[in-house]
Each structure stands twice: as structure tokens, then as C-alpha cells.
Amino acid sequence: MADGSTLGVSGSTTVVRGACPHDCPDTCAMLVTVKDGRAIRVAGDLEHPFTRGFLCTKVNRYVERTYHPDRLLYPMRRVGPKGAGAFARISWDEALGEIAERLNDIRSSTDGPQAILPYSYAGTMGILQGSSIDRRFFHTIGASMLDRTICSMAGTVGMRMTVGANIGADPEGLPESDLVLLWGTNTLTSNPHMWPLVLEARERGATVIAIDPIRTRTAAQCDEWIAIRPGTDAALALGMMHVLLEHGLQDDDYIAAHTLGFDELRERAKEYSPERVSSITGIPAETVVSLGRRYGQARSAFIRVNYGLQRHGGGGMAVRTIACLPALTGHWRRPGGGVQLSSSANFAFNTPVTQRPDLSPKVRTINMIRLGEALTTPNGDVGGPPVRALVVYNSNPAAVAPDRNAVLEGLRREDLFTVVLEHFQTDTADYADILLPATTQLEHWDLHLSYGHHYVSLNRPSIEPLGESLPNSEIFRRLAVHMRLDEPSLRDDDLTIIRQALDSPSPNLKGVTLEALMDRGWMRLNVPTPYLPFAGGAFLTPSGKCEFYSARMEQMGLDPLPAFTAPYEFPENVPDLAARYPLTLISSPAHQFLNSTFVNIAPLRRAAREPECLLHPEDAERRGIGVGARVVIHNDRGAFTAIARVDSTIRPGVVWAPSIWWGKFAADGANANQTTSQRETDMGRGPVFYDNLVEVGLAD
Ligand SMILES: Nc1nc2c(c(=O)[nH]1)N[C@H]1C(S)=C(S)[C@@H](COP(=O)(O)OP(=O)(O)OC[C@H]3O[C@@H](n4cnc5c(=O)[nH]c(N)nc54)[C@H](O)[C@@H]3O)O[C@H]1N2
Ligand SMILES: Nc1nc2c(c(=O)[nH]1)N[C@H]1C(S)=C(S)[C@@H](COP(=O)(O)OP(=O)(O)OC[C@H]3O[C@@H](n4cnc5c(=O)[nH]c(N)nc54)[C@H](O)[C@@H]3O)O[C@H]1N2
Ligand code: SF4
Ligand SMILES: [Mo]
């Protein structure tokens, strides 16, 4: 097999092609320099059209993270109380033997296999290490299913309702755009490789506008910052429609040929006058008018909506409503026009084969954002047996899941058997009965899609596994042997699974083979550049049109037309709650961390300083809070402390706590998820992390 994925050898130094595994839209092509068997440097591939030769501030530290003195190198068994973090080394045979015995006991008990719950998310987004043998394993034993909703489901379902799938405009068209709306996204932090494309558009004359309650580092670089009230974006989008329809700025031909329900939408939009929209969104009516006009007059406006704005009760509806805009103006026709939430659904890997859902008997599904409830209320609203065993990998729920007090209460249960596969002793690992060392991206194979561009990448291991660490795939293979499972697909090796993933009927994957990826490292999907998915209509909805009117939503009991759906904790709807907790807390990503990953890397943590919270001067003054004061942020669900920063780069009434800190690195052991709720969004059962009323006071 040709092997261009090792770029070359000079002396004892080789450069190996890999991919960044993290949960980030950029999925960078990563070049790893290895000397004498040791990785010494990671760099972005200059030739990759999206990576363009750089990695972010976090992943530049990947070598340091890999060889970190705190890496877990051996299997361990808990020796102290749950949560205390005391462990003793054991062998792989002992570890897997004990897990097999405990899980087999549960399977044959009256509670049965559904008392076992896997818990994983996107610590690695790799197809192999994130969703292959692990899934087959849990399906084979008949464990409960996990609904992996914690990030993107509200918006994903919102996109499906309007355009049919979670796909959208190609960011490589951005330079052609004449208006760029960065809507609920902190591009420079969470999608940094899109920024050079935004700058190209701006150099060619585009105006760049950020719509965000916070003047983030991204908003600060834009031509305009529109400081919207959290959770009100659908109202703004409807106000824009109102204005552009009033001025006749719509594309009648596109609407006639490729949309459904225009007359109803026009009536609906009439209800959202700039004045009414202003009263909902807190944006001046003139701004609503000017934004609607400019959007209608643009030739090809690019809307980058990201996941931040859908973490509210009406998050699905917000995304669905925004996604209607480019069909009204026909911007989908042209490069640089349209909406992008994600590109992920373009990557139709062969998941029925890689994950084998057919191996599972009919079992219950537990929503991952209600882990606290699932662990603390036996027979919670999902029915069935109590959760008696929890197997966590690629996730740190003790830091990232909402309603942290409930999650920790569950993890403390003496009768819960918890297994954690990890790189480090995270907050979650402290509660493990058995802690297993996993390999990092430098030590294992993987295959990656992207949710921000259109390139597939192969990650090739560049170094040998450290200590006794093993890839997730191998851990589940070995566990299957210890449990005497005879399902043959549990024995497939890593490269076989990668081949299976690529062996897909999807035309987008035509020509994308393991051989080609071995040679090149990454490849564009079989789609044009730039990719214009809806230039000629061909929406992926049941009607084949852009569905302004959605019969499916009607069946779901939702408003079939775009509408403003208020957040659960929208002050005017919950006056009693708002009297006690008048501020909305946004706990979006810190620049230096990736979710809770990298918090233990000292230089990054130093750069993030300590848990902080940003308040508007009006809000701070009213509470006697000065810069640098230690404050407590609290509501009925819980509390955490932070150091106050005060300035007018945030809307009054909104507080920002950059996240996600590990409890153990905070002075009070707490983090923002102490205050967040387990409620679900209107669509997709997603989390409402930023739909969260709190009060802030001086800590004494
Ligand atoms: N450095 C870094 N990069 C990351 C991550 C990280 O933790 N750190 N996480 C990765 C992951 S998993 C994800 S899902 C993405 C998340 O990245 P994004 O999709 O960009 O989402 P967030 O950072 O959650 O929120 C983006 C912005 O939305 C704003 N916002 C909050 N509520 C609203 C609202 O109601 N309306 C509007 N208009 N804006 C609102 C927030 O103030 C924030 O500035 O980033 C990925 N990239
Ligand atoms: N308050 C608040 N909470 C949030 C968010 C927020 O904005 N605010 N964001 C939410 C979002 S968008 C997301 S996506 C979730 C993210 O939540 P998680 O998916 O839990 O993400 P991380 O915190 O990065 O934890 C991933 C863990 O996986 C481990 N890991 C990485 N690679 C491997 C591997 O190959 N094998 C094994 N076994 N382990 C590995 C890492 O060491 C890390 O500890 O958090 C959510 N929680
Ligand atoms: S986290 Fe995102 S920006 Fe950073 S290297 Fe990975 S893919 Fe690239
Ligand atoms: Mo996420």
C-alpha cells in the first residue's frame, strides 16, 4: 500500500499525518514530528484548505498533554471513598476480569442488562475510538441506549425541519460573500479556522456582524456587534423577514420553485414588526430594520449560526427560523450565500455496519443530559431498572453535564459500579471503581468527519502507546473476550472498521478509500468547491422544498411555522423566579479550554486565570461588586464562586462565566454546571445550558 501519510524521514525525524480529534468544527489536519520514537511537535498542515498551516492555542499543546506527568498509564482500582481520587495499580487482566464479572452479574440479575448505561460523547470525534466497537459491545449485551444530545440536537432537528438535514453553506464560499452574520458563535475561539475566510470576504468589501449577548473577542473584531437578549434569535430573524418582505427584497422565483408555505410565512412575519421585535430582543428597532434591509439587499449573505444560540428552551425553533432566511432571498444560489450550522450530515459513513444497532434488543433510551436524574431517581421518567453500572469514555460528565449537584449525588452512590476510560484523572475519574488508561490521538488510528468543512481525515498513530494505555477500540474488544461474547463483529480490527466506515453507498464518499487516505492523509468529499447544496432547491425535506411550513412539526405538536419560542427562564414569563434571579448566565467556552479538556494543562489554565464571571457595570454597581471581587453565582439548583470582571462588553442582565472548569481546579470545587438545569429543548431533547437565571452576590 502506498504510504504518503508518513511525509518523510530525515535523520531520525519523521513527520506523520494525523487529525485533531477534538470536538471542534475545524477538524484540523495535524502533522506530528517524531524523533527517536517520541513526538516532539504538532503543526497544522499548510496544504489543507481549511487548516492552512496552523493549530489553535490548545492543540499546540498536544505533545505536552500527551506526555503530561499526570497521564493515566495503568489500570487502577479505587481504594478510598468515591470522589476522593485514591487508586491503586492493578493488571489489565484483573481490571477487565472484575468489570466482566460485575457486568455479567447485572446482566443475569432480575434488573437485566438495561441496568448498564454507557456514557460517552466527543472527547474524540473519531469514528473508530468514539462510535464503533464500543457501540457494538453495548448493543450486544443489551445495555440501555444513550441519547447523545448534550451539544447539538436542538439545532440539528431545527435544520432538518427547514432544509431536511444538518448541512449548509460551504465556508470555502465565504470570500464571495458580501454580508457575513456570525450569529451565536464565537468564531475566534470555537471555529478559528473559519476566520481567515471571513477576513477574505471583508477585504473584498463584506460587512461582518456579530449577533451575541457578549462582545466576545470575535464580536470585537467585527464591523458591528448586535447585543441580543439571550434566547430571542427567532424573533430577530422574523423581524428581518418582516422588513425584507415589506420592501419586496425577496427572490420570488426561488420562493416559487423551491419553498413550501410562503403565504403562511408572510402572514406570520407581519406579526413581527421591528417595534415588537425590539421589545423581545432588546435590540433597537432601527437595528432590526437596517439588518433586515441589508440582508435583503445582499447578493449572497453567509450566516454562520453555531451551537451557542440553541442552548435555550426554544433553540430548535431559533435555528429552524434562521435557516428559512436564505430561501427567502435566494442566497443559496450563490457561493458565499446560505446558512451553515454544520456540515456533518454530508459525511455518510456506513454507521449501520460500524455501530451495528441491529445487535441491540429493544431497550430504553436515557437522555445524557438527564444523567443526574437517571442516577438519583430509580425508575426516573424513563422506566425500567435502576442504573447499576455506568461505563464512561470520551466524556467528563462530572464537569460537563447539567445540574452537577444531581450528577455528583448519583456518582457517589455506593451501589453504582462505575468504570471510566480516560487520559487523566478528571472530576469523573475520581468516582470510578475501575479506571482504565486510554491512548491519545498520537497513539491510535482513527477516521474523522468534520462539522465545519468538507474534508475526511485519517489519523495515523505516530508513537507507541504510553505505559499500558490502550485504544478504546481495543479495550472494548478485550472486554468482550473477558465477558465471553461470541458476536464476531466484536473482533474486527481497527483498519477493518475504518474500511467498513468508508464502504458507504453515499455518492459523497465515492473515491474516498483507506488506500487514498493512507496516501494523502485527508481528502475532500466528492462534492464541488464551493459546495452549493441548495442552489437548485433539492432540499432534503419530505417535500423536497425548503419547508417554511412543516407538517412534521405540526405532528410533533409544535408550531408548524417559524415563531419566537421564549426560553424557559425568560424573565417576563417567570416574574417570581426573575425577582430572585434576575440575571441570565451564559457559560460558553473559555478560549483556552476545549469543553473540560486542557483544564489540567498548566500554561492554558494560567492563561484562563481562574473561574471568572463578566458583569455589566450597571449590574455590578447595583450589587456593590468591584473588579476582582470574589462573587457567588447561584440559583435554586446550586452555586459556584468566581472572580468578577466588570465591563460593558456584555449586555446588562447577562453574566458570562467562561467554562468548563474542572471542579477540582476551582477554589470551591464547583463550576457553572452547579446552576444549569436538566430541562430539554423544544426539539431534539437538547440541553439548555444558557437558559439559566441566576443571582450574583459578593462571597463573604
Ligand atoms: N476554544 C474552544 N473551542 C471550542 C469549544 C471549547 O470548549 N473551546 N467547544 C467546541 C464545541 S463542543 C462546540 S459545540 C462549539 C461551541 O461553539 P459555538 O457554537 O460558537 O457556541 P458557544 O461557544 O456555546 O456560544 C457561542 C456564542 O453564542 C453566544 N450566545 C449564547 N446564547 C445566545 C443566544 O441566545 N443568542 C445569540 N445570538 N448568541 C448566544 C455566546 O455568548 C457565545 O459567544 O465549539 C467547539 N470549539
Ligand atoms: N455549562 C456548560 N456546560 C457544557 C457546555 C457549555 O457550553 N456550558 N458545553 C456542552 C457541550 S457543547 C459539549 S459538546 C459537552 C462536552 O462534554 P465532553 O464530551 O464530556 O467533553 P470534554 O469535557 O472535553 O471531555 C472529554 C473527555 O474525553 C477524554 N478523551 C479524549 N479522547 C479520549 C479517548 O480517545 N479515549 C478516552 N477513553 N477518553 C478520551 C478527555 O480526556 C476528556 O476528559 O459539554 C457540554 N457542557
Ligand atoms: S481544536 Fe479545533 S482549531 Fe484546535 S486544532 Fe483541533 S480542530 Fe483545529
Ligand atoms: Mo459541543
PDB file of N, CA and C in Angstrom, residues 153-194:
ATOM      1  N   MET A 153     -28.297  18.707  19.431  1.00  0.00           N
ATOM      2  CA  MET A 153     -29.524  18.098  18.885  1.00  0.00           C
ATOM      3  C   MET A 153     -30.629  19.101  18.558  1.00  0.00           C
ATOM      4  N   ALA A 154     -30.765  20.147  19.364  1.00  0.00           N
ATOM      5  CA  ALA A 154     -31.854  21.093  19.083  1.00  0.00           C
ATOM      6  C   ALA A 154     -31.657  21.699  17.690  1.00  0.00           C
ATOM      7  N   GLY A 155     -30.458  22.198  17.439  1.00  0.00           N
ATOM      8  CA  GLY A 155     -30.180  22.822  16.141  1.00  0.00           C
ATOM      9  C   GLY A 155     -30.231  21.818  15.003  1.00  0.00           C
ATOM     10  N   THR A 156     -29.757  20.608  15.278  1.00  0.00           N
ATOM     11  CA  THR A 156     -29.767  19.578  14.239  1.00  0.00           C
ATOM     12  C   THR A 156     -31.208  19.317  13.785  1.00  0.00           C
ATOM     13  N   VAL A 157     -32.107  19.155  14.751  1.00  0.00           N
ATOM     14  CA  VAL A 157     -33.504  18.900  14.384  1.00  0.00           C
ATOM     15  C   VAL A 157     -34.092  20.155  13.727  1.00  0.00           C
ATOM     16  N   GLY A 158     -33.710  21.330  14.220  1.00  0.00           N
ATOM     17  CA  GLY A 158     -34.173  22.572  13.596  1.00  0.00           C
ATOM     18  C   GLY A 158     -33.791  22.628  12.113  1.00  0.00           C
ATOM     19  N   MET A 159     -32.549  22.291  11.803  1.00  0.00           N
ATOM     20  CA  MET A 159     -32.112  22.279  10.399  1.00  0.00           C
ATOM     21  C   MET A 159     -32.880  21.228   9.597  1.00  0.00           C
ATOM     22  N   ARG A 160     -33.072  20.065  10.212  1.00  0.00           N
ATOM     23  CA  ARG A 160     -33.818  19.013   9.492  1.00  0.00           C
ATOM     24  C   ARG A 160     -35.217  19.490   9.123  1.00  0.00           C
ATOM     25  N   MET A 161     -35.855  20.205  10.028  1.00  0.00           N
ATOM     26  CA  MET A 161     -37.227  20.639   9.761  1.00  0.00           C
ATOM     27  C   MET A 161     -37.273  21.623   8.586  1.00  0.00           C
ATOM     28  N   THR A 162     -36.291  22.500   8.485  1.00  0.00           N
ATOM     29  CA  THR A 162     -36.344  23.517   7.430  1.00  0.00           C
ATOM     30  C   THR A 162     -35.709  23.058   6.119  1.00  0.00           C
ATOM     31  N   VAL A 163     -34.464  22.543   6.188  1.00  0.00           N
ATOM     32  CA  VAL A 163     -33.786  22.180   4.925  1.00  0.00           C
ATOM     33  C   VAL A 163     -33.663  20.674   4.725  1.00  0.00           C
ATOM     34  N   GLY A 164     -33.987  19.890   5.757  1.00  0.00           N
ATOM     35  CA  GLY A 164     -34.040  18.437   5.583  1.00  0.00           C
ATOM     36  C   GLY A 164     -32.885  17.672   6.197  1.00  0.00           C
ATOM     37  N   ALA A 165     -31.762  18.339   6.446  1.00  0.00           N
ATOM     38  CA  ALA A 165     -30.609  17.655   7.048  1.00  0.00           C
ATOM     39  C   ALA A 165     -29.704  18.718   7.632  1.00  0.00           C
ATOM     40  N   ASN A 166     -28.822  18.280   8.521  1.00  0.00           N
ATOM     41  CA  ASN A 166     -27.922  19.272   9.109  1.00  0.00           C
ATOM     42  C   ASN A 166     -26.710  19.482   8.207  1.00  0.00           C
ATOM     43  N   ILE A 167     -26.979  20.120   7.082  1.00  0.00           N
ATOM     44  CA  ILE A 167     -25.913  20.531   6.170  1.00  0.00           C
ATOM     45  C   ILE A 167     -26.213  21.977   5.784  1.00  0.00           C
ATOM     46  N   GLY A 168     -25.235  22.624   5.172  1.00  0.00           N
ATOM     47  CA  GLY A 168     -25.481  24.013   4.823  1.00  0.00           C
ATOM     48  C   GLY A 168     -24.418  24.568   3.912  1.00  0.00           C
ATOM     49  N   ALA A 169     -24.297  25.890   3.944  1.00  0.00           N
ATOM     50  CA  ALA A 169     -23.395  26.573   3.031  1.00  0.00           C
ATOM     51  C   ALA A 169     -21.946  26.174   3.314  1.00  0.00           C
ATOM     52  N   ASP A 170     -21.137  26.196   2.269  1.00  0.00           N
ATOM     53  CA  ASP A 170     -19.731  25.815   2.358  1.00  0.00           C
ATOM     54  C   ASP A 170     -18.918  27.039   2.771  1.00  0.00           C
ATOM     55  N   PRO A 171     -18.184  26.952   3.875  1.00  0.00           N
ATOM     56  CA  PRO A 171     -17.394  28.124   4.286  1.00  0.00           C
ATOM     57  C   PRO A 171     -16.332  28.505   3.248  1.00  0.00           C
ATOM     58  N   GLU A 172     -15.976  27.582   2.372  1.00  0.00           N
ATOM     59  CA  GLU A 172     -14.995  27.950   1.349  1.00  0.00           C
ATOM     60  C   GLU A 172     -15.580  28.909   0.310  1.00  0.00           C
ATOM     61  N   GLY A 173     -16.907  29.091   0.362  1.00  0.00           N
ATOM     62  CA  GLY A 173     -17.521  30.114  -0.488  1.00  0.00           C
ATOM     63  C   GLY A 173     -17.462  31.501   0.143  1.00  0.00           C
ATOM     64  N   LEU A 174     -17.084  31.550   1.418  1.00  0.00           N
ATOM     65  CA  LEU A 174     -17.139  32.820   2.154  1.00  0.00           C
ATOM     66  C   LEU A 174     -16.513  34.033   1.455  1.00  0.00           C
ATOM     67  N   PRO A 175     -15.360  33.871   0.802  1.00  0.00           N
ATOM     68  CA  PRO A 175     -14.768  35.057   0.165  1.00  0.00           C
ATOM     69  C   PRO A 175     -15.703  35.742  -0.835  1.00  0.00           C
ATOM     70  N   GLU A 176     -16.685  35.010  -1.346  1.00  0.00           N
ATOM     71  CA  GLU A 176     -17.639  35.584  -2.320  1.00  0.00           C
ATOM     72  C   GLU A 176     -18.799  36.312  -1.641  1.00  0.00           C
ATOM     73  N   SER A 177     -18.824  36.233  -0.333  1.00  0.00           N
ATOM     74  CA  SER A 177     -19.974  36.760   0.382  1.00  0.00           C
ATOM     75  C   SER A 177     -19.863  38.276   0.547  1.00  0.00           C
ATOM     76  N   ASP A 178     -21.010  38.975   0.529  1.00  0.00           N
ATOM     77  CA  ASP A 178     -20.961  40.421   0.746  1.00  0.00           C
ATOM     78  C   ASP A 178     -21.543  40.844   2.100  1.00  0.00           C
ATOM     79  N   LEU A 179     -22.046  39.875   2.864  1.00  0.00           N
ATOM     80  CA  LEU A 179     -22.518  40.174   4.224  1.00  0.00           C
ATOM     81  C   LEU A 179     -22.342  38.904   5.051  1.00  0.00           C
ATOM     82  N   VAL A 180     -21.643  39.014   6.160  1.00  0.00           N
ATOM     83  CA  VAL A 180     -21.397  37.838   6.991  1.00  0.00           C
ATOM     84  C   VAL A 180     -22.013  38.074   8.361  1.00  0.00           C
ATOM     85  N   LEU A 181     -22.926  37.167   8.750  1.00  0.00           N
ATOM     86  CA  LEU A 181     -23.534  37.251  10.081  1.00  0.00           C
ATOM     87  C   LEU A 181     -22.977  36.120  10.940  1.00  0.00           C
ATOM     88  N   LEU A 182     -22.237  36.472  11.971  1.00  0.00           N
ATOM     89  CA  LEU A 182     -21.721  35.478  12.920  1.00  0.00           C
ATOM     90  C   LEU A 182     -22.729  35.462  14.060  1.00  0.00           C
ATOM     91  N   TRP A 183     -23.619  34.485  13.986  1.00  0.00           N
ATOM     92  CA  TRP A 183     -24.851  34.520  14.780  1.00  0.00           C
ATOM     93  C   TRP A 183     -24.787  33.463  15.889  1.00  0.00           C
ATOM     94  N   GLY A 184     -24.512  33.926  17.108  1.00  0.00           N
ATOM     95  CA  GLY A 184     -24.418  32.971  18.225  1.00  0.00           C
ATOM     96  C   GLY A 184     -23.224  32.070  18.085  1.00  0.00           C
ATOM     97  N   THR A 185     -22.109  32.634  17.664  1.00  0.00           N
ATOM     98  CA  THR A 185     -20.879  31.853  17.541  1.00  0.00           C
ATOM     99  C   THR A 185     -19.702  32.737  17.883  1.00  0.00           C
ATOM    100  N   ASN A 186     -18.763  32.159  18.601  1.00  0.00           N
ATOM    101  CA  ASN A 186     -17.552  32.889  18.954  1.00  0.00           C
ATOM    102  C   ASN A 186     -16.428  32.332  18.086  1.00  0.00           C
ATOM    103  N   THR A 187     -16.426  32.746  16.831  1.00  0.00           N
ATOM    104  CA  THR A 187     -15.581  32.119  15.802  1.00  0.00           C
ATOM    105  C   THR A 187     -14.109  32.026  16.199  1.00  0.00           C
ATOM    106  N   LEU A 188     -13.551  33.100  16.717  1.00  0.00           N
ATOM    107  CA  LEU A 188     -12.108  33.083  17.003  1.00  0.00           C
ATOM    108  C   LEU A 188     -11.749  32.076  18.089  1.00  0.00           C
ATOM    109  N   THR A 189     -12.713  31.711  18.907  1.00  0.00           N
ATOM    110  CA  THR A 189     -12.469  30.718  19.952  1.00  0.00           C
ATOM    111  C   THR A 189     -12.875  29.323  19.499  1.00  0.00           C
ATOM    112  N   SER A 190     -14.055  29.209  18.891  1.00  0.00           N
ATOM    113  CA  SER A 190     -14.619  27.870  18.721  1.00  0.00           C
ATOM    114  C   SER A 190     -14.608  27.362  17.283  1.00  0.00           C
ATOM    115  N   ASN A 191     -14.138  28.163  16.361  1.00  0.00           N
ATOM    116  CA  ASN A 191     -14.149  27.765  14.942  1.00  0.00           C
ATOM    117  C   ASN A 191     -13.081  28.612  14.239  1.00  0.00           C
ATOM    118  N   PRO A 192     -11.858  28.671  14.840  1.00  0.00           N
ATOM    119  CA  PRO A 192     -10.881  29.696  14.434  1.00  0.00           C
ATOM    120  C   PRO A 192     -10.437  29.614  12.976  1.00  0.00           C
ATOM    121  N   HIS A 193     -10.518  28.418  12.393  1.00  0.00           N
ATOM    122  CA  HIS A 193     -10.050  28.316  11.006  1.00  0.00           C
ATOM    123  C   HIS A 193     -11.033  28.868   9.992  1.00  0.00           C
ATOM    124  N   MET A 194     -12.209  29.251  10.448  1.00  0.00           N
ATOM    125  CA  MET A 194     -13.113  29.929   9.511  1.00  0.00           C
ATOM    126  C   MET A 194     -12.752  31.415   9.406  1.00  0.00           C
TER     127      MET A 194
END
